[in-house]
Short mmCIF file of C-alpha atoms in Angstrom, two decimals:
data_model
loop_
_atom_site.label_atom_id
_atom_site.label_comp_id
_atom_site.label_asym_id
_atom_site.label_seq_id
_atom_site.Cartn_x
_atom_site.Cartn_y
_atom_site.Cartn_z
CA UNK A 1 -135.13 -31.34 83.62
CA UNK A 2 -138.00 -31.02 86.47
CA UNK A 3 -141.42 -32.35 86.25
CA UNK A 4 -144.01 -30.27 88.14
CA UNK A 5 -147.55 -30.05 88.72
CA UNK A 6 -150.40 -27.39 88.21
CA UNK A 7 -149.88 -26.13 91.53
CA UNK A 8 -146.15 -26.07 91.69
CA UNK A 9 -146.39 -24.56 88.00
CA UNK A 10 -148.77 -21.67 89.26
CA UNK A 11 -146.05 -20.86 92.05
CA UNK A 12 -143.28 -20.81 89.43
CA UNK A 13 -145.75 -17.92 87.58
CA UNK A 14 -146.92 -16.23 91.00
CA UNK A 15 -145.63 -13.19 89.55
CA UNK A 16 -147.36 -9.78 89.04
CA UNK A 17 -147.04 -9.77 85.58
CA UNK A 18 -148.38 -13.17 84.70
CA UNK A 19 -151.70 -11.95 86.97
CA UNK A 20 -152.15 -8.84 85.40
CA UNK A 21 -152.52 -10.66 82.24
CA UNK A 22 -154.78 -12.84 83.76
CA UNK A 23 -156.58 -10.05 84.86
CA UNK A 24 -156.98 -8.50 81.67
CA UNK A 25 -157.98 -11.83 79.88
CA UNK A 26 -160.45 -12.45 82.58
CA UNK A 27 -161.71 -8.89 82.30
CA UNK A 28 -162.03 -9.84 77.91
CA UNK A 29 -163.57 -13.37 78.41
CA UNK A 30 -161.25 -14.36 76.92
CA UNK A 31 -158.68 -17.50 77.16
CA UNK A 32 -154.70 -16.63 77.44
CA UNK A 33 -151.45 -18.94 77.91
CA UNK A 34 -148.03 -18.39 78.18
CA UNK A 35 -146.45 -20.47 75.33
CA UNK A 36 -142.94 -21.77 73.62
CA UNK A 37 -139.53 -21.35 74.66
CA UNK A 38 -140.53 -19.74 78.36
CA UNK A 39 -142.86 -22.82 78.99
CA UNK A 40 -139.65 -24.99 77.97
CA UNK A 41 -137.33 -23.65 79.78
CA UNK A 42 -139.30 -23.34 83.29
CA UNK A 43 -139.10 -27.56 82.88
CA UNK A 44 -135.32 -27.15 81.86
CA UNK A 45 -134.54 -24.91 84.42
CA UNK A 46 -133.04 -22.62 81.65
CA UNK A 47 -133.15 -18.60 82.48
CA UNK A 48 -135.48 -16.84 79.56
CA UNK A 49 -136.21 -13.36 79.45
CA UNK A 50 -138.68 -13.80 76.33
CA UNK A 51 -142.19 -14.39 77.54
CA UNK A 52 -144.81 -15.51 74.61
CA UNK A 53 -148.68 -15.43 75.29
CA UNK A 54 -151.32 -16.60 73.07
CA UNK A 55 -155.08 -14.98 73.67
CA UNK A 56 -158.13 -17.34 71.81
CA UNK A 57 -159.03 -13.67 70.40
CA UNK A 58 -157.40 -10.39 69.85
CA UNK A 59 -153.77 -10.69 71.17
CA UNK A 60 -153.50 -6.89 70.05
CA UNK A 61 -156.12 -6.33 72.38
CA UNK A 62 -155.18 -7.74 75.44
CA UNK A 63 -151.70 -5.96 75.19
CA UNK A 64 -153.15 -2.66 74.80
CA UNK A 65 -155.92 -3.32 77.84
CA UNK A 66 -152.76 -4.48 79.74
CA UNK A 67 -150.39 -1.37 79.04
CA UNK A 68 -153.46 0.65 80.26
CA UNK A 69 -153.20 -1.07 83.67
CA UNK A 70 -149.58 -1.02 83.79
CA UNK A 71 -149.32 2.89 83.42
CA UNK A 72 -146.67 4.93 82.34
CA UNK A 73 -144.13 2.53 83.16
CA UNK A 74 -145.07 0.31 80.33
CA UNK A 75 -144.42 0.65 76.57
CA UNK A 76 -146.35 -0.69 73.92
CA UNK A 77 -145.55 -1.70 70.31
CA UNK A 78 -148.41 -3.01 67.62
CA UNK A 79 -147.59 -4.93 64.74
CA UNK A 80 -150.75 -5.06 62.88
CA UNK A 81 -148.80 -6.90 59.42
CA UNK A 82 -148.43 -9.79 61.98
CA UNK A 83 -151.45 -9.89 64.02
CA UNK A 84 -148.44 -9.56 67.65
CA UNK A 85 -148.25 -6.22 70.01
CA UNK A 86 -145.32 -6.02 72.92
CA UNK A 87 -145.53 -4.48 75.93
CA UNK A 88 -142.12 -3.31 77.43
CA UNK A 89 -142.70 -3.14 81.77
CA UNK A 90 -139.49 -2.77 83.57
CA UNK A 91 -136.78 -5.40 82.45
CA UNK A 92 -139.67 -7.53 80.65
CA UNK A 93 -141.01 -7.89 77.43
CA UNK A 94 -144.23 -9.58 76.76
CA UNK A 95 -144.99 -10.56 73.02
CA UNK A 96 -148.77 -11.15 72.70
CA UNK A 97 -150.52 -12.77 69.47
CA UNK A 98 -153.86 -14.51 68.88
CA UNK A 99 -154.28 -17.88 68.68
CA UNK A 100 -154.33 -19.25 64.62
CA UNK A 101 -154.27 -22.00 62.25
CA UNK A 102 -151.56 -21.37 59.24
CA UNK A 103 -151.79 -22.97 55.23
CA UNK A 104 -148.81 -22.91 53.02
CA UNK A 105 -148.33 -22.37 49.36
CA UNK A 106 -145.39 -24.72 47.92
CA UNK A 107 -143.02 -21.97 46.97
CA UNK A 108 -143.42 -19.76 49.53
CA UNK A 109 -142.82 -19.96 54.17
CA UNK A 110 -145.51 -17.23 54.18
CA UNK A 111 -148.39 -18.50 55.49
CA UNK A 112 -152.19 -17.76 54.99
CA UNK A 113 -152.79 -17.00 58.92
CA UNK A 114 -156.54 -17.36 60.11
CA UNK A 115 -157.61 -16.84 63.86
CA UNK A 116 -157.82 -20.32 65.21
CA UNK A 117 -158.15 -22.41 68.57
CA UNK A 118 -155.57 -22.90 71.16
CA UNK A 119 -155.51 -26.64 69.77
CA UNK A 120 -155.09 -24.83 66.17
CA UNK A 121 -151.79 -22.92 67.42
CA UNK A 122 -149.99 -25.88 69.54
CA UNK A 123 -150.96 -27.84 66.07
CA UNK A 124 -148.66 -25.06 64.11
CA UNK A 125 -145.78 -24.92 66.33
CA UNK A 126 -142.63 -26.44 65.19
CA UNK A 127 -141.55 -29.01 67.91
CA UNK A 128 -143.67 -30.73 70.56
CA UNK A 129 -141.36 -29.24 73.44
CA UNK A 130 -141.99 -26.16 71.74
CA UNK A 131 -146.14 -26.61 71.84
CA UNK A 132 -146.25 -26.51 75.95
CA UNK A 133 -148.72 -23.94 77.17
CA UNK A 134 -149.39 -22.67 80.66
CA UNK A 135 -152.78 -20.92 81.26
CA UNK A 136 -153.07 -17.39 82.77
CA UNK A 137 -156.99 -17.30 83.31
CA UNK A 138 -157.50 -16.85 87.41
CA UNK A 139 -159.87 -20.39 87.16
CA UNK A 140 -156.91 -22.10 85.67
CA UNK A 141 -154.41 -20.72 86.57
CA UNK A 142 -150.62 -22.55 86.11
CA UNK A 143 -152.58 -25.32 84.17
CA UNK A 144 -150.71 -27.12 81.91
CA UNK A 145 -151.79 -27.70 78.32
CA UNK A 146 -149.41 -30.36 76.63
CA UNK A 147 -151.76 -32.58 73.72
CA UNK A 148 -148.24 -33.89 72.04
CA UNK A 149 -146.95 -35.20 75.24
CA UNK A 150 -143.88 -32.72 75.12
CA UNK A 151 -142.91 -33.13 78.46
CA UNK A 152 -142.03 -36.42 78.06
CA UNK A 153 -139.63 -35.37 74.72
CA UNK A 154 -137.94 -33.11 77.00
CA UNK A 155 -137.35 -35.54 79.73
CA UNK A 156 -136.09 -37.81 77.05
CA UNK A 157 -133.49 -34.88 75.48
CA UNK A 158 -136.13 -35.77 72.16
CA UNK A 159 -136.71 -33.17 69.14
CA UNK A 160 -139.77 -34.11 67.25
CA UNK A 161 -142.80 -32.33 65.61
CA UNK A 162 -146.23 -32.55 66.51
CA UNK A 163 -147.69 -33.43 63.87
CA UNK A 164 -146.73 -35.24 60.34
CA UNK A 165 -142.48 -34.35 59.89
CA UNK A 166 -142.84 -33.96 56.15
CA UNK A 167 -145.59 -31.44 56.30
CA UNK A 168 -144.06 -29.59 59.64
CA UNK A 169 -140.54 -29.04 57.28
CA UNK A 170 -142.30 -28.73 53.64
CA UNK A 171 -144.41 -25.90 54.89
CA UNK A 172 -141.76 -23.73 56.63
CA UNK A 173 -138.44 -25.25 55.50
CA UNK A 174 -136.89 -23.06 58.23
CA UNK A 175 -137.43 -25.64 60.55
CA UNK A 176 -135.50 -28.11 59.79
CA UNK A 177 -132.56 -25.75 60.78
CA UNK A 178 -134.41 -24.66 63.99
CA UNK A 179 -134.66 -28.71 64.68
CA UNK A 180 -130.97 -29.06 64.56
CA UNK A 181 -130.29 -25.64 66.44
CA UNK A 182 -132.61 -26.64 69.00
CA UNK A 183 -130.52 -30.44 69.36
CA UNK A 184 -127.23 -28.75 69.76
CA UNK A 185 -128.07 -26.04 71.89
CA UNK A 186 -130.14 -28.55 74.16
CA UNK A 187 -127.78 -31.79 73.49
CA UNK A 188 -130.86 -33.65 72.61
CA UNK A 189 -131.62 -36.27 69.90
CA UNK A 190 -133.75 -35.59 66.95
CA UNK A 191 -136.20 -38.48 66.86
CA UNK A 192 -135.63 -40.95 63.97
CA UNK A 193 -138.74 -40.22 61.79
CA UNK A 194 -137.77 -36.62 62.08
CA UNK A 195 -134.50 -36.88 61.44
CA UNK A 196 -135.69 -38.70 58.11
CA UNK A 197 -137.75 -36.35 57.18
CA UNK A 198 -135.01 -33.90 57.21
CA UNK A 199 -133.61 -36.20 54.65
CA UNK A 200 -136.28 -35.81 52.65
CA UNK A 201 -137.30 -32.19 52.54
CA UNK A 202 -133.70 -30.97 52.75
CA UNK A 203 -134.36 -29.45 49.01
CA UNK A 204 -136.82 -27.45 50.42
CA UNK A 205 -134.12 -25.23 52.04
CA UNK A 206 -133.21 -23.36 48.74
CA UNK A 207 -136.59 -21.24 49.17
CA UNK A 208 -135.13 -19.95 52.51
CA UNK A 209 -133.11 -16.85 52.23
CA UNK A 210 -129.47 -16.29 53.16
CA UNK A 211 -129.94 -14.47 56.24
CA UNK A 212 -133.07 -16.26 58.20
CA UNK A 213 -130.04 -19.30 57.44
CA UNK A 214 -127.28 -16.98 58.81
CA UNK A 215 -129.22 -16.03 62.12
CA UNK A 216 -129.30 -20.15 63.17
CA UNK A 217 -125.87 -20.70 61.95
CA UNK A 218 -124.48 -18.60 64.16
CA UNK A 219 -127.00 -19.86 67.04
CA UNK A 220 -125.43 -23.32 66.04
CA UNK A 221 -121.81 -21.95 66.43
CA UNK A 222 -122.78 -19.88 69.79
CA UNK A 223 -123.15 -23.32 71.45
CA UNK A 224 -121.47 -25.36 73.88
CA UNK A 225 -120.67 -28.06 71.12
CA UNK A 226 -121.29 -26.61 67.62
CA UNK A 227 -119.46 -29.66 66.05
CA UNK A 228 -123.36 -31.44 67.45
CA UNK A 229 -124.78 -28.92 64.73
CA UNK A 230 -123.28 -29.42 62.16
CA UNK A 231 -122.78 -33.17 61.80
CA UNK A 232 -126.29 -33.38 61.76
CA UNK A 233 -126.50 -30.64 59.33
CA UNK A 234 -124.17 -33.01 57.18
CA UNK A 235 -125.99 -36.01 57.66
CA UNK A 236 -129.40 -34.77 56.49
CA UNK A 237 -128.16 -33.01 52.87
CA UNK A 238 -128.42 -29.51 54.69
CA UNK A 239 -124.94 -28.82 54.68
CA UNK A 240 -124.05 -29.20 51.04
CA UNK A 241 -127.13 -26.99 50.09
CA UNK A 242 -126.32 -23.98 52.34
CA UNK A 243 -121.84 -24.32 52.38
CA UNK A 244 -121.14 -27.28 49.56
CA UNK A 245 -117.60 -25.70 50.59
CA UNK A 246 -117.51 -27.54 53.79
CA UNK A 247 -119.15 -30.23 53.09
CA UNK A 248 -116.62 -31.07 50.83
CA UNK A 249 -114.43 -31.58 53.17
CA UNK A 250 -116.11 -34.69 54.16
CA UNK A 251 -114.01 -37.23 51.94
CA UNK A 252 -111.20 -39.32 52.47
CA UNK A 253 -109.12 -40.30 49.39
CA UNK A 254 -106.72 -43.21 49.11
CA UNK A 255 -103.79 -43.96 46.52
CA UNK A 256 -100.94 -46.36 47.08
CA UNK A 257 -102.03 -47.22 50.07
CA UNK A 258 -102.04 -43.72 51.33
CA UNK A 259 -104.83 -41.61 52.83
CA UNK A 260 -105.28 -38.16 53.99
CA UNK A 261 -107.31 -37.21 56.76
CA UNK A 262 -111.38 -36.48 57.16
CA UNK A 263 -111.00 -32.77 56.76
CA UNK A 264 -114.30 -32.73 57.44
CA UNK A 265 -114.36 -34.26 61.04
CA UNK A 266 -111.06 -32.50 61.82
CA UNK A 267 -112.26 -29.01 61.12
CA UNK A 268 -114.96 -29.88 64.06
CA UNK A 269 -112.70 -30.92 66.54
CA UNK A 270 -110.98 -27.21 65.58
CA UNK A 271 -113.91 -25.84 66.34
CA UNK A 272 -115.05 -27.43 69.99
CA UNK A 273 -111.29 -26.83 70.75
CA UNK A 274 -111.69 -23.67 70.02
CA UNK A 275 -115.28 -22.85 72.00
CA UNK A 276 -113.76 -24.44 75.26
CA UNK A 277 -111.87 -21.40 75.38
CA UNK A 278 -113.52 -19.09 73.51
CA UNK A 279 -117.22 -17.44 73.07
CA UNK A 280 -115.70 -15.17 69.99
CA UNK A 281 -118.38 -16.42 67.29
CA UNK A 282 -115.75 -14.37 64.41
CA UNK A 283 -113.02 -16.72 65.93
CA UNK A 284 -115.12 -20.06 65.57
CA UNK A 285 -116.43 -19.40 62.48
CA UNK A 286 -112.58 -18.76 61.86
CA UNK A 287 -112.30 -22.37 62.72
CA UNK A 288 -115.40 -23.82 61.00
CA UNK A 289 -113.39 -22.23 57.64
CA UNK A 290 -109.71 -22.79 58.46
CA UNK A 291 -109.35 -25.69 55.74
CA UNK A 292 -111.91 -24.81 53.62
CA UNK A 293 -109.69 -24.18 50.86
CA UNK A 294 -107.98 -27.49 51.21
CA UNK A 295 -110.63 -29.06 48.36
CA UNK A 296 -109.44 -27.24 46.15
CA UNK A 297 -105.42 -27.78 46.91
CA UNK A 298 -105.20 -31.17 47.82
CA UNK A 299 -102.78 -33.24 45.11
CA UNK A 300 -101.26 -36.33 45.47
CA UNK A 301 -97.08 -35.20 45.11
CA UNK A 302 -94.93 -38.84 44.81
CA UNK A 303 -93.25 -39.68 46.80
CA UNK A 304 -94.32 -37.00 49.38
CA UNK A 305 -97.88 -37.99 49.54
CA UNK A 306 -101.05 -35.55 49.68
CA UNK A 307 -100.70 -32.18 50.28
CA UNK A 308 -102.69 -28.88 50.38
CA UNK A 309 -100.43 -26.35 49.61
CA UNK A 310 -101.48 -23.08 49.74
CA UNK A 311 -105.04 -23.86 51.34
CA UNK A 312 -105.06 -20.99 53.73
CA UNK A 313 -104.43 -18.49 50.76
CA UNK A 314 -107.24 -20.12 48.97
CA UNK A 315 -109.54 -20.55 51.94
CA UNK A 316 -109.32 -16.76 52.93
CA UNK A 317 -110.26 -15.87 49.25
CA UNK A 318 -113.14 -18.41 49.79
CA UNK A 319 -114.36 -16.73 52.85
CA UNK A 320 -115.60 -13.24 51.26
CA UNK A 321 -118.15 -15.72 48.75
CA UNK A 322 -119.81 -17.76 52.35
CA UNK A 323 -119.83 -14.73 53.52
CA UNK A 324 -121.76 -13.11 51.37
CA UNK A 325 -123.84 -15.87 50.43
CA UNK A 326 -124.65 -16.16 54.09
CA UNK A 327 -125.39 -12.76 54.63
CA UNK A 328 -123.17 -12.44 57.24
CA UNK A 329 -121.06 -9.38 57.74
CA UNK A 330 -118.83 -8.08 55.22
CA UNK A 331 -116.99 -5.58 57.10
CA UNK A 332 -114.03 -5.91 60.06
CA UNK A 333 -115.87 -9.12 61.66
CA UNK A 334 -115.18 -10.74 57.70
CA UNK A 335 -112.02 -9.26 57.22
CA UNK A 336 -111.13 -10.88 60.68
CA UNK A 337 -112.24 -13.91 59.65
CA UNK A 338 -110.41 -13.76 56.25
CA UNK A 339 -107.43 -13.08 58.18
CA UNK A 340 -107.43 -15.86 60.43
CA UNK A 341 -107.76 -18.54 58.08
CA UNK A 342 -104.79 -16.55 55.71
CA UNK A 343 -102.74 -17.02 59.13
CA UNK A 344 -103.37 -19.63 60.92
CA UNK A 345 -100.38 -21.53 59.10
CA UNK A 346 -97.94 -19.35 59.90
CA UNK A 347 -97.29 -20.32 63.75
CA UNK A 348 -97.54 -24.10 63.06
CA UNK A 349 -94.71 -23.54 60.69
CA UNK A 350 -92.46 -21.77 63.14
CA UNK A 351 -93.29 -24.14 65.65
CA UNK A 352 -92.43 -27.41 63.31
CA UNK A 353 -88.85 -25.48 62.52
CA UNK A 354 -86.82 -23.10 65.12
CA UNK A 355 -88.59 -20.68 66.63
CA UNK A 356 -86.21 -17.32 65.62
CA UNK A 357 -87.08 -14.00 66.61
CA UNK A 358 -87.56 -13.15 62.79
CA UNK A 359 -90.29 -15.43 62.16
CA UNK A 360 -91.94 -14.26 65.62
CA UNK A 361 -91.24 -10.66 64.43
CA UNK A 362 -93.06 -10.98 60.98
CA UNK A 363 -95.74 -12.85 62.59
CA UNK A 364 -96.46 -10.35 65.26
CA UNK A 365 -96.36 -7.95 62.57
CA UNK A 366 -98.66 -9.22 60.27
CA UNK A 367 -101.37 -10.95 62.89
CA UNK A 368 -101.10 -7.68 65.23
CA UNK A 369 -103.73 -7.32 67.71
CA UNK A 370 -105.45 -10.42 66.93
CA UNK A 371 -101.93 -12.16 67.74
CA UNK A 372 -103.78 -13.98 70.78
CA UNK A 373 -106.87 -15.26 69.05
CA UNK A 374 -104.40 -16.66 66.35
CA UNK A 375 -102.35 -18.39 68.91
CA UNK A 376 -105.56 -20.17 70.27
CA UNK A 377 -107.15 -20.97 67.09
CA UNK A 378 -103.33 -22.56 65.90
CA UNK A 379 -103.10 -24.25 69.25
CA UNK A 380 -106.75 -25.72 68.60
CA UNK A 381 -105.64 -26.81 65.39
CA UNK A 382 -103.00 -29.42 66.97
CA UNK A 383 -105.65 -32.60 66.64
CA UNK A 384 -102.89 -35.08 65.70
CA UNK A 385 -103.37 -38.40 67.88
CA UNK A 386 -99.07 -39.19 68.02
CA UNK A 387 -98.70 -37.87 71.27
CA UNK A 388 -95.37 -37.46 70.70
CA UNK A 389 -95.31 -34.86 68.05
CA UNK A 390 -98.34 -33.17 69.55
CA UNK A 391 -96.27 -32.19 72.62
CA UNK A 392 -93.63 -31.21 70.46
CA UNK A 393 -96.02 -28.39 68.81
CA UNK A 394 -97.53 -27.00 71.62
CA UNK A 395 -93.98 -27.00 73.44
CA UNK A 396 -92.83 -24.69 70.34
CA UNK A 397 -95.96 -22.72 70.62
CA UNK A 398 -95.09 -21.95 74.12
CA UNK A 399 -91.89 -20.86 73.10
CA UNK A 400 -93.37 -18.53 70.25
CA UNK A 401 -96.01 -17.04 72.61
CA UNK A 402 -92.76 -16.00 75.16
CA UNK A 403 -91.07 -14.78 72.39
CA UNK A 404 -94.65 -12.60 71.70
CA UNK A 405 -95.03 -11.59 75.18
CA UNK A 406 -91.60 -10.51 75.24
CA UNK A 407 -92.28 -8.51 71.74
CA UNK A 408 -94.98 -6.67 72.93
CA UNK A 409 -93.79 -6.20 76.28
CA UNK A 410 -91.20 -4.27 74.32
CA UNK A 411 -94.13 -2.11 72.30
CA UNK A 412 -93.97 -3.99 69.25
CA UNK A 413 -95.63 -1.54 67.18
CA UNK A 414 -92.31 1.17 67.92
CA UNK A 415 -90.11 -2.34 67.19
CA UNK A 416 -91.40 -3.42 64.00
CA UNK A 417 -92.46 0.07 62.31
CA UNK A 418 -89.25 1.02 60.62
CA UNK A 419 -88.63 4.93 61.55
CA UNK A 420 -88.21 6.17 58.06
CA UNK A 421 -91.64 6.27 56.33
CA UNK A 422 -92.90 6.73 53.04
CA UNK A 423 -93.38 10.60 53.13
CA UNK A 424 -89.90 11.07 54.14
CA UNK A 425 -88.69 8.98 51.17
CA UNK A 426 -90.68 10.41 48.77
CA UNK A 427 -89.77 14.08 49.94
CA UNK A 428 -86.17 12.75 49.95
CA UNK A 429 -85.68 11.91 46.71
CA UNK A 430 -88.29 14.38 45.13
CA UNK A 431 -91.14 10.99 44.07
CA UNK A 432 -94.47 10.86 43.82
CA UNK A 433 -96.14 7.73 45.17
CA UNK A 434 -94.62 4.91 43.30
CA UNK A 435 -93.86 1.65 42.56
CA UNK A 436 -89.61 2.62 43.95
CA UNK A 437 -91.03 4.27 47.01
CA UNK A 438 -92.77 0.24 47.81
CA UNK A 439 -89.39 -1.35 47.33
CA UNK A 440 -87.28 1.25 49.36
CA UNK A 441 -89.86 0.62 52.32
CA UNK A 442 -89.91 -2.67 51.90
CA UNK A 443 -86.65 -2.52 52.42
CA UNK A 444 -86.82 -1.06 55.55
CA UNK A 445 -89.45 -3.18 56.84
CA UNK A 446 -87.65 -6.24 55.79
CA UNK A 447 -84.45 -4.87 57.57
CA UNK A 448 -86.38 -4.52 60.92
CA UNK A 449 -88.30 -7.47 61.29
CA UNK A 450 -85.76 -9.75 60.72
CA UNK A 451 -83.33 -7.24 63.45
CA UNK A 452 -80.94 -7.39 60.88
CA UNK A 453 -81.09 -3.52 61.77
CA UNK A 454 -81.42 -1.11 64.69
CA UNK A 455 -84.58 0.60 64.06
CA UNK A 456 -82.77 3.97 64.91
CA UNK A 457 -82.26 6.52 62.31
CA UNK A 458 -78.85 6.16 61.53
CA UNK A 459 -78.42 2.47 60.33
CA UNK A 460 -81.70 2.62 58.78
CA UNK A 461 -80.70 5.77 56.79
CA UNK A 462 -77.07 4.19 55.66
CA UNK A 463 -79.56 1.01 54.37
CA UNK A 464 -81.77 3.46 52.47
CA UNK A 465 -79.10 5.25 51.13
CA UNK A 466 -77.38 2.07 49.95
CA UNK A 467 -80.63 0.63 48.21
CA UNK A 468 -81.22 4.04 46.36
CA UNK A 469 -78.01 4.11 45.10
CA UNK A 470 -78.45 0.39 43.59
CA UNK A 471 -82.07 1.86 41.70
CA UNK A 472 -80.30 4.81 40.44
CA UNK A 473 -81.87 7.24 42.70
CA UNK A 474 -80.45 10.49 44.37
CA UNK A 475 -81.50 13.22 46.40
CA UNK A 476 -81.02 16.61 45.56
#
């Protein structure tokens, strides 16, 4: 964070595009600022490629009278719906709108839009470090406009709203998630009568749809610290609104003494494990769902204790329903996802028992390309605080991922597809796809993953011969 003045401001914007515009607003009589996150970031000393500008009149105006004096070089877009134009000029893009005052309905984050002040517009904008604006005019040029004193929230790392909390998030429920997107991405504090007014309006997040939630989610989880996001999400009611699946999570349960651990809080420490090493958002949202499914498993087993069998067979059925509810993906990125939490068992396993070449084989097998990202997201998922046993895992996993290297190093796929496939069977002993065909492949594949046989034609032939003659079948 840098203070500066006017002057050192109107350096910063000594740039040809930020006169033209002043040029064309001058031309107008009319007043222009550049506004929002650009303004922001300038103090953060944060790269942005958006630029906003506000014009006390016709934005679509300026932007038109502004692609006229930028030439062919410049493209221009008009959204008359919204009352915004763009103009496109080499690598920048310039979103122009006039200045307005908003009024909500209860049941609805539409507002009825009327052209308005400057002071109207910084009055509607969600956060105070969000209401900075920066005039363009040649008179005034790189004067700051700041009536909510957001420079000092952003020296202070502070989220707040301008004006009253309750109406900021009752009006445009959005918000609220934009507040705590805006705290984690920045790794600032939401001030305390905001944060309570999260509290209070959290309700008013049912009237938001799936994917306007979706697209700040996965802002939340492209951060440096995501866990930051969603603890707060938790704390205000959010969470249990938009995924009551992980919020579940957030219990600990005692009998005879005897308690399991916060779920919850563990899953987070999965997933800033796993965004230290990783900017996959699939594979952290992998995280974020890993032990989702664990609600639903846990039991109390004397004299074992609790356990969650199952949960990753449960969880990756789970993930399809967030998914969709979310409107996230539902293609390969899901299916990924799915996958990861089905798997991400299967190498802790191995690496609490021996680590045999069968159990690497089936793994490799099963996880194929996405071996690595499994490995990682398993390796994240080693939060235990005994030191002891910690090193003990993530020895073993070393020892699986040599094993792997070793595997595919070898062209796994060749290894672990058996030689003999399905069309060979069924032409061999005159089937149609069936339910014997499965079981003599399966066979096979069982055979070659655990090396009990050369995959070479010969021993896997005498096997399938062997196994027919068990199920009654013969060739001709």
């Amino acid at each position: 964070m840098k203070l500066y003045t006017d002057e050192e401001l109107a350096q910063i914007l000594d740039q040809p595009i930020f006169h033209l515009i002043g040029e064309v607003a001058d031309d107008m009589a009319v007043e222009c600022y550049v506004v929002g996150g650009y303004v922001r970031d300038i103090f953060l000393q944060r790269p942005s490629k958006d630029i906003d500008v506000v014009v006390v009149g016709s934005g679509i105006a300026v932007a038109k009278q502004l692609k006229n004096k930028l030439g062919r070089e410049a493209h221009l877009s008009v959204f008359k719906n919204f009352g915004t134009a763009q103009v496109k000029w080499h690598k920048l893009e310039v979103e122009f709108v006039g200045a307005r005052k908003e009024s909500y309905s209860h049941d609805s984050r539409k507002p009825v839009v009327e052209n308005g002040t400057l002071e109207d517009d910084q009055n509607r904008r969600d956060f105070t470090i969000n209401a900075l604006a920066i005039c363009l005019n040649k008179n005034r040029f790189g004067e700051l406009v700041d009536p909510f004193d957001g420079i000092y929230d952003l020296e202070d790392g502070v989220i707040c709203t301008p004006l009253d909390p309750d109406i900021t998030f009752s009006d445009d429920p959005l918000r609220m998630l934009r507040c705590i997107r805006f705290a984690t991405q920045l790794n600032f504090m939401i001030e305390d009568e905001t944060f309570a007014a999260l509290e209070r309006n959290a309700h008013r997040i049912e009237i938001i749809s799936g994917e306007r939630i979706k697209d700040e989610l996965n802002k939340i989880m492209a951060s440096e610290t995501p866990s930051k996001g969603f603890v707060d999400l938790q704390r205000s009611g959010l969470l249990m609104l938009i995924m009551p699946e992980l919020a579940a999570l957030d219990i600990v349960e005692v009998k005879n003494g005897r308690a399991h651990k916060n779920n919850f809080y563990h899953t987070l420490e999965v997933l800033d494990n796993v965004a230290k090493r990783s900017d996959n958002l699939w594979l952290r949202w992998a995280a974020l769902l890993h032990d989702v499914g664990k609600t639903k498993c846990k039991r109390w087993v004397a004299p074992i204790g609790w356990t969650f069998h199952n949960h990753n067979i449960v969880g990756a059925k789970m993930v399809p329903v967030i998914f969709r509810r979310m409107a996230q993906p539902l293609d390969m990125k899901m299916r990924y996802v799915q996958k990861m939490v089905d798997l991400h068992m299967r190498p802790i396993v191995i690496a609490d028992e021996e680590v045999t070449d069968s159990a690497v084989r089936r793994l490799l097998n099963d996880a194929g390309e996405d071996i690595d990202d499994l490995m990682m997201l398993c390796e994240a998922d080693i939060t235990s605080k005994n030191e002891i046993r910690k090193k003990q895992f993530l020895e073993n996993f070393r020892m699986v991922r040599e094993k792997l290297a070793d595997l595919k190093e070898k062209d796994y796929v060749r290894l672990l597809q058996p030689c003999i496939d399905g069309n060979e069977i069924m032409e061999m002993f005159h089937l149609p796809p069936c339910r014997e065909v499965g079981i003599l492949k399966q066979t096979l594949k069982e055979a070659v993953l655990d090396n009990s046989v050369e995959n070479e034609r010969e021993p896997l032939m005498a096997l399938l011969m062997r196994k027919a003659e068990e199920m009654g079948l013969k060739t001709s």
